[in-house]
JSON list of C-alpha atoms in Angstrom, two decimals:
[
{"chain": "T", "resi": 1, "resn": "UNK", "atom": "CA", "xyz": [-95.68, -23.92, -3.38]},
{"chain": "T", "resi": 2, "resn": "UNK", "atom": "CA", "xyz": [-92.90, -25.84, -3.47]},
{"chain": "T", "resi": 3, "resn": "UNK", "atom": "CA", "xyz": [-90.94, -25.73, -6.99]},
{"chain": "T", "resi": 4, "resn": "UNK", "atom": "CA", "xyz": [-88.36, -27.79, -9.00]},
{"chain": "T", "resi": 5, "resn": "UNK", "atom": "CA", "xyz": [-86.19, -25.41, -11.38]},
{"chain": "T", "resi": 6, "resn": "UNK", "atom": "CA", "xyz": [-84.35, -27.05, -14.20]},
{"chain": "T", "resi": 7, "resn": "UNK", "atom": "CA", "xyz": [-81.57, -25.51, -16.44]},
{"chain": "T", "resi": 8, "resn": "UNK", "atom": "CA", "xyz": [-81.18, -25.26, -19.25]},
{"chain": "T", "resi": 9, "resn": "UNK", "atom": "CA", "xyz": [-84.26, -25.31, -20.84]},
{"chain": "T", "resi": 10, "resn": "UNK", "atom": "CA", "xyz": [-83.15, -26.09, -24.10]},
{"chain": "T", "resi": 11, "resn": "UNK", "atom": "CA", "xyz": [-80.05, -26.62, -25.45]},
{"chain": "T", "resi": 12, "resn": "UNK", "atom": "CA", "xyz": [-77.94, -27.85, -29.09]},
{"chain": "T", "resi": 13, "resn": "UNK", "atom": "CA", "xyz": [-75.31, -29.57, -29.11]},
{"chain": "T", "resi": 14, "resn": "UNK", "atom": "CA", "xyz": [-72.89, -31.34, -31.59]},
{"chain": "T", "resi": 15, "resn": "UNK", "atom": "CA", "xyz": [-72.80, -34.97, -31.92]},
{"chain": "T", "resi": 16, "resn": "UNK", "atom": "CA", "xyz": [-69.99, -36.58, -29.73]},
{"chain": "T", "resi": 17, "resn": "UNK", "atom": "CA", "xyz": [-70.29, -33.53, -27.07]},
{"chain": "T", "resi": 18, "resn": "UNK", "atom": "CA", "xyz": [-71.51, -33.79, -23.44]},
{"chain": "T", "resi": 19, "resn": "UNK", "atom": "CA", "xyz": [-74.35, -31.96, -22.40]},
{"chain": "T", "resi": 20, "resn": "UNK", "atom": "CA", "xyz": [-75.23, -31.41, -18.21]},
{"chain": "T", "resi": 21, "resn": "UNK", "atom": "CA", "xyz": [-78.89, -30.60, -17.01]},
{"chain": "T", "resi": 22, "resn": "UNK", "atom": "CA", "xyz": [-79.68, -29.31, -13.79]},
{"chain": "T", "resi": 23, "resn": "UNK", "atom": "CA", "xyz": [-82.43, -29.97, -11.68]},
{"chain": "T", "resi": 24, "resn": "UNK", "atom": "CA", "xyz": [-83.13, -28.16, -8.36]},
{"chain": "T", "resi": 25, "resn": "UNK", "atom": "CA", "xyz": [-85.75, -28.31, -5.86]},
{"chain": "T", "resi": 26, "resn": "UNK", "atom": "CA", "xyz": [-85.75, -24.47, -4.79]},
{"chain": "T", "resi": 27, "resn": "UNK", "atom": "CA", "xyz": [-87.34, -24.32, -0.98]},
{"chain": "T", "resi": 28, "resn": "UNK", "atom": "CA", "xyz": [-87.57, -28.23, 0.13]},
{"chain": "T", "resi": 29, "resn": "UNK", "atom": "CA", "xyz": [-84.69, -30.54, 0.28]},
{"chain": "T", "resi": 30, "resn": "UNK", "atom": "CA", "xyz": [-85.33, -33.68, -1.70]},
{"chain": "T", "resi": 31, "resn": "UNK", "atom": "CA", "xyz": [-83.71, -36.35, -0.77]},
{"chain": "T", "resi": 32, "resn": "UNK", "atom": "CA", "xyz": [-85.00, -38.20, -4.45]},
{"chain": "T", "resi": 33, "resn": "UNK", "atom": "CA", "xyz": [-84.84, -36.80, -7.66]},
{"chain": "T", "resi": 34, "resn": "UNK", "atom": "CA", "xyz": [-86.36, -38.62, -10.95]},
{"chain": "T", "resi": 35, "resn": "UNK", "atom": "CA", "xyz": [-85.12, -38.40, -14.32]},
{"chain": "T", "resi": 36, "resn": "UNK", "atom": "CA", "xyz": [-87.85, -38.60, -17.38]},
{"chain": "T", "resi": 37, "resn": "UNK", "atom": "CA", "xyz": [-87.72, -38.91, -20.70]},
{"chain": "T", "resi": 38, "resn": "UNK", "atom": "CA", "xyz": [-90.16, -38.02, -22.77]},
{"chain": "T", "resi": 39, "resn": "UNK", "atom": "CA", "xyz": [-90.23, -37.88, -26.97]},
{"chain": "T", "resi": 40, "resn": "UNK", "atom": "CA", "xyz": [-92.58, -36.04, -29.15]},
{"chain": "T", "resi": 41, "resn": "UNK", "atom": "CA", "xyz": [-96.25, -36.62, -28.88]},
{"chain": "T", "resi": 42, "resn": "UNK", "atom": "CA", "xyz": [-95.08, -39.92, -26.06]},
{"chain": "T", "resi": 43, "resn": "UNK", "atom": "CA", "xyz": [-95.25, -40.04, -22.58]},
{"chain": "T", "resi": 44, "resn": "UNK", "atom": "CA", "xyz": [-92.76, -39.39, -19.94]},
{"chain": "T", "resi": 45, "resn": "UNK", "atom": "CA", "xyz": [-90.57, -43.12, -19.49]},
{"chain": "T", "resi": 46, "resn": "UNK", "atom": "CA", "xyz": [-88.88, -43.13, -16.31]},
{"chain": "T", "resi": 47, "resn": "UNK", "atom": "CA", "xyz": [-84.66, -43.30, -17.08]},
{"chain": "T", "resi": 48, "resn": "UNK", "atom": "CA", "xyz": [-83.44, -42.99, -12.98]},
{"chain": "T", "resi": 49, "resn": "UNK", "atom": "CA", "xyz": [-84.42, -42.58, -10.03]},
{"chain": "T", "resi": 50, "resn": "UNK", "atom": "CA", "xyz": [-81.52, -40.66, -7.87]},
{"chain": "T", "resi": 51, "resn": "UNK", "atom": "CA", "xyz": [-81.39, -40.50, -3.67]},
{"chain": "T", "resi": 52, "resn": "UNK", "atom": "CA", "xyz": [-79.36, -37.92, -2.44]},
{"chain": "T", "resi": 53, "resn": "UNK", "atom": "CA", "xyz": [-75.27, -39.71, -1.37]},
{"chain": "T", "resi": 54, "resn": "UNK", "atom": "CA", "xyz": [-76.13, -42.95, -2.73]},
{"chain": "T", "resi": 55, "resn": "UNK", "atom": "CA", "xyz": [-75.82, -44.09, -6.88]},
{"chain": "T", "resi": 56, "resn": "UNK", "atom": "CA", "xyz": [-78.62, -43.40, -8.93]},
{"chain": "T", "resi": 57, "resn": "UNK", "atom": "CA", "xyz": [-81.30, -47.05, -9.43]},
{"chain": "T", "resi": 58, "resn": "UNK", "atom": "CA", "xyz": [-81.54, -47.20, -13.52]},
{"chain": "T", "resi": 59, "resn": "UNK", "atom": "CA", "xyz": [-84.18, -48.49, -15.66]},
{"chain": "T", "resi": 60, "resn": "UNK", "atom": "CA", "xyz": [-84.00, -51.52, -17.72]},
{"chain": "T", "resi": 61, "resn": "UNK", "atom": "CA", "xyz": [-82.71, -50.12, -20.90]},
{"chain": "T", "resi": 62, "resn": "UNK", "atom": "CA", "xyz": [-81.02, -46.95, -19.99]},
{"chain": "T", "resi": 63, "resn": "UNK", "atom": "CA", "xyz": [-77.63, -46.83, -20.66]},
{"chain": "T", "resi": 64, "resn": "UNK", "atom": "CA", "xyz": [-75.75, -45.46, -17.06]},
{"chain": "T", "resi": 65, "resn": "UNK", "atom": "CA", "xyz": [-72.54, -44.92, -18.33]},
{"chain": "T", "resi": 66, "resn": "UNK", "atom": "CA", "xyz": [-74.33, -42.62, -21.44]},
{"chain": "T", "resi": 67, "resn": "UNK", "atom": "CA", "xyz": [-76.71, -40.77, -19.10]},
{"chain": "T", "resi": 68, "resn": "UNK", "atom": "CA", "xyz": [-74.33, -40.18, -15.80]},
{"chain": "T", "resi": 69, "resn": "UNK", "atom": "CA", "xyz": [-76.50, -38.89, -12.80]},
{"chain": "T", "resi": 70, "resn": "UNK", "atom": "CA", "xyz": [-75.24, -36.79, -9.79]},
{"chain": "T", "resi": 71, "resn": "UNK", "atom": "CA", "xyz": [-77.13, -36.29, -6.49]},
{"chain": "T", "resi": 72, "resn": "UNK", "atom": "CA", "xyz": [-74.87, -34.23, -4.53]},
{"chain": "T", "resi": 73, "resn": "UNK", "atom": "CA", "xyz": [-76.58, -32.72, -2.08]},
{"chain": "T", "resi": 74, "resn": "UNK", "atom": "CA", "xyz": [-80.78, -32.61, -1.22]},
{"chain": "T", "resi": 75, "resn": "UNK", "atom": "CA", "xyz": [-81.00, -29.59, -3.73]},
{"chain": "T", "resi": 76, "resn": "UNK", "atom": "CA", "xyz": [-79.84, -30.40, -6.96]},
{"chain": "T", "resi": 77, "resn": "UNK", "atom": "CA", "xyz": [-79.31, -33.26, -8.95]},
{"chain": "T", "resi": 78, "resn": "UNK", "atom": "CA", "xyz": [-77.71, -33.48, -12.43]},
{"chain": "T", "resi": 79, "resn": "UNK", "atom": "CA", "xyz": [-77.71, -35.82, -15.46]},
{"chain": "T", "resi": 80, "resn": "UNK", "atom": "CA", "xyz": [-75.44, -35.84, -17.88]},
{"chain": "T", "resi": 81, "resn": "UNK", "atom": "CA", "xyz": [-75.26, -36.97, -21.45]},
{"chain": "T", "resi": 82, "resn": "UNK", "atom": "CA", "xyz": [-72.48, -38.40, -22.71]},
{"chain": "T", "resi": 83, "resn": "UNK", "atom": "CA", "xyz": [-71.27, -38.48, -25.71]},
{"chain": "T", "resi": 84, "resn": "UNK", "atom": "CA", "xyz": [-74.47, -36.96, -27.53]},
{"chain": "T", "resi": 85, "resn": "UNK", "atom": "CA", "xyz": [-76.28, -38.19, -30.57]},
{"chain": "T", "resi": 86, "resn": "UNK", "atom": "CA", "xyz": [-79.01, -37.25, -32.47]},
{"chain": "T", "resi": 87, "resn": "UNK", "atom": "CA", "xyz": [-81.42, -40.29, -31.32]},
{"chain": "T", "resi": 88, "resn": "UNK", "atom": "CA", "xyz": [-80.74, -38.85, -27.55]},
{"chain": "T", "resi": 89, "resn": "UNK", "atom": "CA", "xyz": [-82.46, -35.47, -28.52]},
{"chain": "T", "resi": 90, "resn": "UNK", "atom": "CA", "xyz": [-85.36, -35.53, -26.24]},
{"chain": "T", "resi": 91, "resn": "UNK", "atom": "CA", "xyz": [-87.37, -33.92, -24.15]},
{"chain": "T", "resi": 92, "resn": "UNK", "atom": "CA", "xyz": [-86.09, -34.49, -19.94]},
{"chain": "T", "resi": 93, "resn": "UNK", "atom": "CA", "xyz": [-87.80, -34.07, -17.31]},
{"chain": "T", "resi": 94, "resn": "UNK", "atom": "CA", "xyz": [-87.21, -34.56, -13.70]},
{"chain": "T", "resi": 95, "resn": "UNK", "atom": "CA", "xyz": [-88.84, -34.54, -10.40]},
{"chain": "T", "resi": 96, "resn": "UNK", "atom": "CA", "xyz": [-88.34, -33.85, -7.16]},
{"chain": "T", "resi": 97, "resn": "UNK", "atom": "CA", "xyz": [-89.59, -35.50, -3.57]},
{"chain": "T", "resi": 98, "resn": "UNK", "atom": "CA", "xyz": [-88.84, -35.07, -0.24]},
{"chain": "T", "resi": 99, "resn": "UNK", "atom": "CA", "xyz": [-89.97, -37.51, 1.28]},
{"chain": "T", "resi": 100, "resn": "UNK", "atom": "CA", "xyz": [-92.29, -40.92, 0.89]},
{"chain": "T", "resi": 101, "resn": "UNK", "atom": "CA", "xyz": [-95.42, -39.06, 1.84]},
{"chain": "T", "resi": 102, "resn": "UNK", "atom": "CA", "xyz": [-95.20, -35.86, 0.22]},
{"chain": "T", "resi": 103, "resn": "UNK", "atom": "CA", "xyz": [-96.09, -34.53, -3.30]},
{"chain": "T", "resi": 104, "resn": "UNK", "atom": "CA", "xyz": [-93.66, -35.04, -6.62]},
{"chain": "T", "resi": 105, "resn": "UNK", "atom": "CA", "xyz": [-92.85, -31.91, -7.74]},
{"chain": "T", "resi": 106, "resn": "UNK", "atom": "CA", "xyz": [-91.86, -31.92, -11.53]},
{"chain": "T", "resi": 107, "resn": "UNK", "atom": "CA", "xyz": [-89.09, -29.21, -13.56]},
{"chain": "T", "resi": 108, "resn": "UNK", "atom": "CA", "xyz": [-90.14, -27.41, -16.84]},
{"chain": "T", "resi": 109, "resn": "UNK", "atom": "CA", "xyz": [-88.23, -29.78, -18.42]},
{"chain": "T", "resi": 110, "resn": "UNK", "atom": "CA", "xyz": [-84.83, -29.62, -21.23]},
{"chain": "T", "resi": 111, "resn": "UNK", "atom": "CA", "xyz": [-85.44, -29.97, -24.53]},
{"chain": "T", "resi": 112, "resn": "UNK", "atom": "CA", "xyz": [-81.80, -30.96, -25.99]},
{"chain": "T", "resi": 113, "resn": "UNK", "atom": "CA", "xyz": [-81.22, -31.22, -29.80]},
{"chain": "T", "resi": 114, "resn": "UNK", "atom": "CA", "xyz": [-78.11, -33.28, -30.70]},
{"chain": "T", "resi": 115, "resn": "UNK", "atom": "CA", "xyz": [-77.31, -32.22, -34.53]},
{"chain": "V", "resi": 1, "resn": "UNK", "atom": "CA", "xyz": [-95.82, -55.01, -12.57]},
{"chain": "V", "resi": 2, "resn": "UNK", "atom": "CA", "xyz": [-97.50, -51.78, -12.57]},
{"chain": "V", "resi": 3, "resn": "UNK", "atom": "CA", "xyz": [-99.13, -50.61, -15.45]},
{"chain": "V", "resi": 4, "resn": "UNK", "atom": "CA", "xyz": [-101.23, -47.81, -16.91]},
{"chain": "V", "resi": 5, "resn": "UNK", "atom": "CA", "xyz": [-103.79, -47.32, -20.17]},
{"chain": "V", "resi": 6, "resn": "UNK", "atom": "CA", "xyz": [-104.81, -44.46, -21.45]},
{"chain": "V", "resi": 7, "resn": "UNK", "atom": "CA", "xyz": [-107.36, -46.19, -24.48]},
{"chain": "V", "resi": 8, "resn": "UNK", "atom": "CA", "xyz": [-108.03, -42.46, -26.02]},
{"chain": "V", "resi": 9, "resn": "UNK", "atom": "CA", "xyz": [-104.20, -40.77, -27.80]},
{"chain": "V", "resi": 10, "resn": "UNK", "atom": "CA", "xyz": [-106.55, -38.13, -28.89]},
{"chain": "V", "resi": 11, "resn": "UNK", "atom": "CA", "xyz": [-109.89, -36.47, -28.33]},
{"chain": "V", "resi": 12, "resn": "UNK", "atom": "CA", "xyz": [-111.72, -32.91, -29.51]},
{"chain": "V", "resi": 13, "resn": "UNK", "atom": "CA", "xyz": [-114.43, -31.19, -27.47]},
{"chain": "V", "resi": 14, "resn": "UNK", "atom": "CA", "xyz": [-116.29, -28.56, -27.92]},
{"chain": "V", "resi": 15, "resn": "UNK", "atom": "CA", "xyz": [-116.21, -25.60, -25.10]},
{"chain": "V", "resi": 16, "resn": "UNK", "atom": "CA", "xyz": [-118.44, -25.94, -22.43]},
{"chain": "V", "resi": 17, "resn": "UNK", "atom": "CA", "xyz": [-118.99, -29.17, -23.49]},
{"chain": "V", "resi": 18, "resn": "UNK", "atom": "CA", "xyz": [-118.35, -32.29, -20.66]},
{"chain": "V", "resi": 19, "resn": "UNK", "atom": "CA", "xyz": [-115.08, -34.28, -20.88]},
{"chain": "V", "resi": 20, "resn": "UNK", "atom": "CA", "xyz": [-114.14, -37.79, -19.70]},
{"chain": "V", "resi": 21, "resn": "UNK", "atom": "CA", "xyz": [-110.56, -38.94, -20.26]},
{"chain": "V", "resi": 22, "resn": "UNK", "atom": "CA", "xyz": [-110.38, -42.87, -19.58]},
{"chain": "V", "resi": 23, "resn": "UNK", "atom": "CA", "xyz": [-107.37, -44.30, -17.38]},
{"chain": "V", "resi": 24, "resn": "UNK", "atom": "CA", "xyz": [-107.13, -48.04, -16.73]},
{"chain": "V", "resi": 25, "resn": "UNK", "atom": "CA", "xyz": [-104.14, -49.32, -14.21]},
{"chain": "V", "resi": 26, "resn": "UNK", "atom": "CA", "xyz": [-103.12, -52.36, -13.70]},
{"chain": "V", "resi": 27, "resn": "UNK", "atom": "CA", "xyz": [-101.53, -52.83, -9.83]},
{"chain": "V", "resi": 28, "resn": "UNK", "atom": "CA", "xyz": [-101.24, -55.47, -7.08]},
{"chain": "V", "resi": 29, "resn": "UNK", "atom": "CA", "xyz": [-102.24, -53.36, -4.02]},
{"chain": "V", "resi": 30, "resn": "UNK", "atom": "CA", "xyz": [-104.51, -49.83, -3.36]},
{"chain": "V", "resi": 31, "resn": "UNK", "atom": "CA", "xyz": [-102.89, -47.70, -6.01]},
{"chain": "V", "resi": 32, "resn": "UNK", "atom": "CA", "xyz": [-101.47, -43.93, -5.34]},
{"chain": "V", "resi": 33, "resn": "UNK", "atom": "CA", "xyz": [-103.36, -42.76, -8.60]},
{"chain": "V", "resi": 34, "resn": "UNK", "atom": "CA", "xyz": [-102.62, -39.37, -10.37]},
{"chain": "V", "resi": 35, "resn": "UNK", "atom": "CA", "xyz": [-103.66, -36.91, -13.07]},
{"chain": "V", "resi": 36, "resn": "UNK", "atom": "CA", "xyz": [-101.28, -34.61, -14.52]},
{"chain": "V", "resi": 37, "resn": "UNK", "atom": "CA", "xyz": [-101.45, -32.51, -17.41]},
{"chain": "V", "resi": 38, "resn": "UNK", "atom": "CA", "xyz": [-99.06, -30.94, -19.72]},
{"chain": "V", "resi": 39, "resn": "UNK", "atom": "CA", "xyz": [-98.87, -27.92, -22.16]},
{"chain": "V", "resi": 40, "resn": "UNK", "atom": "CA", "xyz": [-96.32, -28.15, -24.78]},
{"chain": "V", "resi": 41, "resn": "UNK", "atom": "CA", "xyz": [-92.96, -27.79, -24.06]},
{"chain": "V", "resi": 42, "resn": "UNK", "atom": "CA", "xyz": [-93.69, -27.69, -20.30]},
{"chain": "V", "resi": 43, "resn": "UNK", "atom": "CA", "xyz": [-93.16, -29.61, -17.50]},
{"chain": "V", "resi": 44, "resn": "UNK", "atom": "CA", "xyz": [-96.13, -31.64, -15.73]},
{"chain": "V", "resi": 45, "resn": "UNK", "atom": "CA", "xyz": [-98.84, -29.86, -13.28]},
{"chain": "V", "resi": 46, "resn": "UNK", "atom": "CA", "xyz": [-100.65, -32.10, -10.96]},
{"chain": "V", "resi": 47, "resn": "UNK", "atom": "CA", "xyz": [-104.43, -31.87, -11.34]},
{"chain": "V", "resi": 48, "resn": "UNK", "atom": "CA", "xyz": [-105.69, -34.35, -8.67]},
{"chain": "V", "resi": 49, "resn": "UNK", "atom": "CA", "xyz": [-104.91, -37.37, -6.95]},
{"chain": "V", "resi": 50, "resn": "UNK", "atom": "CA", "xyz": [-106.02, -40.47, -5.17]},
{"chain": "V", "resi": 51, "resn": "UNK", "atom": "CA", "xyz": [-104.46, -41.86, -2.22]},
{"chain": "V", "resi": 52, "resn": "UNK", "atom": "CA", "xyz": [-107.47, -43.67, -0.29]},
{"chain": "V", "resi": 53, "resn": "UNK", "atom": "CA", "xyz": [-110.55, -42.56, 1.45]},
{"chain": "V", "resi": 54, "resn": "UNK", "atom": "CA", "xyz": [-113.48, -40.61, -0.81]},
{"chain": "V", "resi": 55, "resn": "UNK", "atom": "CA", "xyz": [-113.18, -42.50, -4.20]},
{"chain": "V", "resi": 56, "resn": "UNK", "atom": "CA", "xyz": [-114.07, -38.88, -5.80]},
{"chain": "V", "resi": 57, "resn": "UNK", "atom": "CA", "xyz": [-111.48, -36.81, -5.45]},
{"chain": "V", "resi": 58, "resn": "UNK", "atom": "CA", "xyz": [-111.52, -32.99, -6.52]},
{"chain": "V", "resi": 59, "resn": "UNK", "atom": "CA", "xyz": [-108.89, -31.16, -8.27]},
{"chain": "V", "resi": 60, "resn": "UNK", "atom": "CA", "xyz": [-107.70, -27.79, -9.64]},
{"chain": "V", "resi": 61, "resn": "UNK", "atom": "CA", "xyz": [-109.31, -26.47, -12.46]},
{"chain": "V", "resi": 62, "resn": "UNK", "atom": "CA", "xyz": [-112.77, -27.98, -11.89]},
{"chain": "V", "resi": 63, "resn": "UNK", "atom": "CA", "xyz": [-111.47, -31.33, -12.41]},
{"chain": "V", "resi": 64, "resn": "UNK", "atom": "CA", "xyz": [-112.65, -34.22, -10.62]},
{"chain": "V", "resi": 65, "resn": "UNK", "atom": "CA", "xyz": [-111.41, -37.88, -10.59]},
{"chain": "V", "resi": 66, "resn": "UNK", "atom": "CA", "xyz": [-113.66, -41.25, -9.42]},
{"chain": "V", "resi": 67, "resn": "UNK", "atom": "CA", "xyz": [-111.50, -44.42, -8.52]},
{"chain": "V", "resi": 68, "resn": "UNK", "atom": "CA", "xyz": [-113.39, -47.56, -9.40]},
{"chain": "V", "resi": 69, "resn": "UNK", "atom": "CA", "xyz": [-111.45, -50.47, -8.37]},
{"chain": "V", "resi": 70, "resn": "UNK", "atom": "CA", "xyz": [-113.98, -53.11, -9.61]},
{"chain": "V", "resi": 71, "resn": "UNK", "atom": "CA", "xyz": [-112.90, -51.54, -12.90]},
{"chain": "V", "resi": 72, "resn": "UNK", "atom": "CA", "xyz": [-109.12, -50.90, -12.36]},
{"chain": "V", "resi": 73, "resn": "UNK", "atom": "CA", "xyz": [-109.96, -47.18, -13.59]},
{"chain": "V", "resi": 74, "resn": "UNK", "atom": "CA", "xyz": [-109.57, -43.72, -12.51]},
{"chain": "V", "resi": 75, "resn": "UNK", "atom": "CA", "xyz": [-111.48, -41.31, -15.35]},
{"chain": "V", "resi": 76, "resn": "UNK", "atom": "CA", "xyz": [-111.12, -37.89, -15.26]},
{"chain": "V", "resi": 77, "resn": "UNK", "atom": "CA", "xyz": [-114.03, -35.54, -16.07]},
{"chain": "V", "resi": 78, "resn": "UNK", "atom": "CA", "xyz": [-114.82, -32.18, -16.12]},
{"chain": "V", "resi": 79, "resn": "UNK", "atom": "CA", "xyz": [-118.36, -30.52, -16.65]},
{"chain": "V", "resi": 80, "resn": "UNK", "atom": "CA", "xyz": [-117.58, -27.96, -18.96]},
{"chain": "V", "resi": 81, "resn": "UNK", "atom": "CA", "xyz": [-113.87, -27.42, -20.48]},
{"chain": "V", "resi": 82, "resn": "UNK", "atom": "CA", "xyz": [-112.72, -24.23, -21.43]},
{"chain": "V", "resi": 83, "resn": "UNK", "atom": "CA", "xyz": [-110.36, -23.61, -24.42]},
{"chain": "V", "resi": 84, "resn": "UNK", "atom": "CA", "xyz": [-107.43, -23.08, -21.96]},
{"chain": "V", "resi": 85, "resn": "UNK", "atom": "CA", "xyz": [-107.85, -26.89, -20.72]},
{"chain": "V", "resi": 86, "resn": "UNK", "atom": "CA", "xyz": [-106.52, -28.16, -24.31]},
{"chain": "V", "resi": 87, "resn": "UNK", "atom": "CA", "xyz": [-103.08, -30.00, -23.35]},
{"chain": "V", "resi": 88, "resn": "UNK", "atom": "CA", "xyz": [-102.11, -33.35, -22.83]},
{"chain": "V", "resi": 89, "resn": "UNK", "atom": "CA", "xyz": [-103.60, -35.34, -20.03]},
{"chain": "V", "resi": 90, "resn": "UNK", "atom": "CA", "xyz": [-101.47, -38.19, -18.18]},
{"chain": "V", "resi": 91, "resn": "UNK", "atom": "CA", "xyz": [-102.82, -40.84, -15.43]},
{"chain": "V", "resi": 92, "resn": "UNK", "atom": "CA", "xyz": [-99.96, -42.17, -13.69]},
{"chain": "V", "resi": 93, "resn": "UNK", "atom": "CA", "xyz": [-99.97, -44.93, -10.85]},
{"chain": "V", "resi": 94, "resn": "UNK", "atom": "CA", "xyz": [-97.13, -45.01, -8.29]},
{"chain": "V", "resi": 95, "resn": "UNK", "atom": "CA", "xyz": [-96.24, -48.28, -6.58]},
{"chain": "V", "resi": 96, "resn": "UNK", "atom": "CA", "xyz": [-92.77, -47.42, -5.51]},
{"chain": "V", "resi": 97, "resn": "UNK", "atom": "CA", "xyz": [-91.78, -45.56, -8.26]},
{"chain": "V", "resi": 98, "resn": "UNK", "atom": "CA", "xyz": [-94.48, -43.11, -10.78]},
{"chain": "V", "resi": 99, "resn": "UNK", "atom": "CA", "xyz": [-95.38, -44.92, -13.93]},
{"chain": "V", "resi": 100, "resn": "UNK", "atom": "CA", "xyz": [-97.33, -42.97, -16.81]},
{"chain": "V", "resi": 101, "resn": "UNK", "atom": "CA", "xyz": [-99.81, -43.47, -19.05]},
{"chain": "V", "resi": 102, "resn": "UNK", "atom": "CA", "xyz": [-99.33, -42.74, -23.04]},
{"chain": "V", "resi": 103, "resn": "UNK", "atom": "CA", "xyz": [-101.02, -39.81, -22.53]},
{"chain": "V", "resi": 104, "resn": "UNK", "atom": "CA", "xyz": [-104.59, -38.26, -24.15]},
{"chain": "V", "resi": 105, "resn": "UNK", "atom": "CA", "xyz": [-104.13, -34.63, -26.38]},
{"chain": "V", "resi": 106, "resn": "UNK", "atom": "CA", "xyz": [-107.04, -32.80, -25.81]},
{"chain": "V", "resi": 107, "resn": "UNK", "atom": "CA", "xyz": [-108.08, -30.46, -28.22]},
{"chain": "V", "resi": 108, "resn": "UNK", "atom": "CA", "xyz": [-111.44, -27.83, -27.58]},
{"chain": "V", "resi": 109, "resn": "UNK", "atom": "CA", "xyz": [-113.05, -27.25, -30.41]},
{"chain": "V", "resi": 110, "resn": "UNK", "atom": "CA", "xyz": [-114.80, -23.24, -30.04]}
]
């Protein structure tokens, strides 16, 4: 079946660094990619939702110029975290589509620790 | 605005035992309705889903899923759970973009 690979799947950083997280759809090309969010013991809140050429659609709330995402091309899809803290330490999750009609395919997820 | 409820955060069953996990949405239109469950520190697996047609729908795992729309809900059940099924379990409406529940742990007692 069809999967969604993301990388890393953890990661620590320092406060004030940047951290990137990839997501890739490994055998379908999707041409949108969502970003979750997801703290301990809460569900998964939608942050972006990210079409392939085009600038990623934010959430009310989410800060774009903090949490920078990247669709280059149908396969992968990064977000980046800018200028870590320790209240962005999270669990992220994203997803992957290829189109309207077919299944959402979702990544292991990133756990990032900002200390 | 779309909306999802998940009443029960937590709920212990013993194996073999049945299970129901409750999911109320809230939605304009004929809901694309999911279940999805997670193990910690994992990503989300699809467990069944309801587009239209047979308001039943069967899933992996032995799970099933019945869409009431008098009642805005989509329950899950399964007729006997197995230790392995303890994770937690997310309902999720999509209506142009996936919105999810808060989520039920389930825990199986042995």
């Amino acid at each position: 079946g069809a999967v969604v690979s993301q990388h890393p799947s953890w990661v620590i950083c320092k406060s004030g660094t940047s951290v990137k997280i990839e997501c890739r759809s490994l055998d379908f090309q999707a041409t949108t990619m969502f970003w979750y969010r997801q703290f301990p013991k809460q569900s998964l809140m939608l942050m972006a939702t990210s079409n392939e050429g085009s600038k990623a659609t934010y959430e009310q709330g989410v800060e774009k110029d903090k949490f920078l995402i990247n669709h280059a091309s149908l396969t992968l899809s990064t977000l980046t975290v800018t200028s870590a803290h320790p209240e962005d330490s999270s669990f992220y999750i994203c997803s992957a589509i290829r189109d309207r009609d077919s299944p959402l395919h979702f990544g292991n997820g990133t756990r990032l620790t900002v200390t | 605005a779309q909306s999802v409820t998940q009443p029960d955060i937590h709920i212990t069953v013993s194996e073999g035992a049945s299970l129901e996990l409750r999911c109320n949405y809230s939605y304009g239109a004929t809901p694309y309705l999911f279940w999805y469950v997670q193990s910690p520190g994992q990503g989300l697996q699809l467990l069944l889903k309801y587009f239209s047609g047979d308001t039943l729908v069967q899933g992996i795992k032995g799970f099933e899923a019945e869409f009431k729309r008098s009642q805005s809900s989509f329950n899950l059940r399964k007729p006997s759970v197995h230790w392995s099924d303890a994770a937690e379990y997310f309902c999720a409406v999509e209506g142009g973009k996936l919105i999810f529940g808060q989520g039920t742990e389930l825990s199986v007692k042995p």
